[in-house]
Amino acid sequence: MIKASDLRKREIINITDGKRLGFLGDLDIDLEEGRVKAIIVPGPIRIFSFFNKAGEFVIPWEQIKKIGSDVILVELQEFINPRIG
C-alpha cells in the first residue's frame, strides 16, 4: 500500500520524451467506485507572478506505467495542456 503523502515526494517523468513534469499535487478520486481517476501535477509558476500558477497537468491513471521509490513514470504521447482553474 502506498500513502498519498509518500507519492508527493516522487517526481513525475514522461517516458516518451524524458520530460520532468513536477511532483504530485493532488489526486482525482472517484468516490463512488473507490478508485483514483487521475493524478494532478501543479503547473509551472509564471515568471512575473509569484502567486499565480499557469494551471495544472491532469494525468489519467491509465497513463501511469510505473510507481518507483523515487519517481512516477507516465507515458504521454502528446503535449499535455495544463488545466486552468
CSV table of C-alpha atoms in Angstrom, one decimal:
chain,number,residue,atom,x,y,z
A,1,MET,CA,0.0,0.0,0.0
A,2,ILE,CA,1.2,3.5,-0.8
A,3,LYS,CA,0.1,6.6,1.1
A,4,ALA,CA,-0.8,9.8,-0.9
A,5,SER,CA,1.8,11.6,1.3
A,6,ASP,CA,4.5,9.3,0.0
A,7,LEU,CA,3.5,9.9,-3.6
A,8,ARG,CA,4.0,13.6,-3.2
A,9,LYS,CA,7.7,13.1,-2.7
A,10,ARG,CA,8.1,11.4,-6.1
A,11,GLU,CA,8.9,13.3,-9.3
A,12,ILE,CA,6.7,12.6,-12.3
A,13,ILE,CA,8.6,11.9,-15.6
A,14,ASN,CA,7.2,11.3,-19.1
A,15,ILE,CA,8.9,8.2,-20.5
A,16,THR,CA,8.0,9.3,-24.1
A,17,ASP,CA,10.3,12.3,-24.1
A,18,GLY,CA,12.0,12.2,-20.7
A,19,LYS,CA,10.4,15.5,-19.6
A,20,ARG,CA,10.2,16.2,-15.9
A,21,LEU,CA,6.6,17.2,-15.2
A,22,GLY,CA,7.0,18.0,-11.5
A,23,PHE,CA,5.7,16.5,-8.3
A,24,LEU,CA,2.3,15.2,-7.4
A,25,GLY,CA,0.0,17.9,-6.2
A,26,ASP,CA,-3.3,16.1,-5.8
A,27,LEU,CA,-5.4,13.1,-6.7
A,28,ASP,CA,-8.7,12.9,-8.6
A,29,ILE,CA,-10.7,10.2,-6.9
A,30,ASP,CA,-14.0,8.6,-7.9
A,31,LEU,CA,-15.7,8.2,-4.5
A,32,GLU,CA,-18.5,6.0,-5.8
A,33,GLU,CA,-16.1,3.4,-7.3
A,34,GLY,CA,-13.3,4.0,-4.8
A,35,ARG,CA,-10.5,4.4,-7.3
A,36,VAL,CA,-8.0,7.0,-8.4
A,37,LYS,CA,-9.0,8.5,-11.8
A,38,ALA,CA,-6.0,10.8,-12.3
A,39,ILE,CA,-3.1,12.5,-10.7
A,40,ILE,CA,-2.7,16.2,-10.8
A,41,VAL,CA,0.6,18.0,-11.1
A,42,PRO,CA,0.8,21.8,-10.4
A,43,GLY,CA,1.9,23.7,-13.5
A,44,PRO,CA,4.9,25.9,-13.6
A,45,ILE,CA,5.0,29.3,-11.8
A,46,ARG,CA,4.7,32.2,-14.2
A,47,ILE,CA,7.7,34.4,-14.4
A,48,PHE,CA,6.0,37.7,-13.5
A,49,SER,CA,3.7,36.3,-10.8
A,50,PHE,CA,4.7,34.9,-7.5
A,51,PHE,CA,1.2,33.8,-6.5
A,52,ASN,CA,-0.4,32.6,-9.8
A,53,LYS,CA,0.2,29.2,-11.3
A,54,ALA,CA,-0.1,28.6,-15.0
A,55,GLY,CA,-2.5,25.7,-14.5
A,56,GLU,CA,-2.2,22.1,-13.7
A,57,PHE,CA,-1.5,18.9,-15.5
A,58,VAL,CA,-4.1,16.2,-15.2
A,59,ILE,CA,-2.7,12.8,-16.0
A,60,PRO,CA,-5.2,9.9,-16.3
A,61,TRP,CA,-4.4,6.9,-14.1
A,62,GLU,CA,-4.2,4.7,-17.2
A,63,GLN,CA,-1.2,6.7,-18.4
A,64,ILE,CA,0.9,5.7,-15.3
A,65,LYS,CA,3.3,3.0,-16.2
A,66,LYS,CA,5.4,2.6,-13.0
A,67,ILE,CA,5.5,3.9,-9.5
A,68,GLY,CA,9.0,3.6,-8.2
A,69,SER,CA,10.7,4.5,-5.0
A,70,ASP,CA,11.8,7.9,-6.3
A,71,VAL,CA,9.8,8.6,-9.5
A,72,ILE,CA,6.4,8.0,-11.1
A,73,LEU,CA,6.8,7.2,-14.8
A,74,VAL,CA,3.9,8.2,-17.1
A,75,GLU,CA,3.5,7.7,-20.8
A,76,LEU,CA,2.1,10.7,-22.6
A,77,GLN,CA,2.3,10.7,-26.4
A,78,GLU,CA,1.0,14.3,-26.8
A,79,PHE,CA,1.8,17.5,-25.0
A,80,ILE,CA,-0.4,18.0,-22.0
A,81,ASN,CA,-2.3,21.2,-21.9
A,82,PRO,CA,-2.5,22.5,-18.3
A,83,ARG,CA,-6.0,22.7,-16.9
A,84,ILE,CA,-6.6,26.3,-15.7
A,85,GLY,CA,-8.7,26.6,-12.6
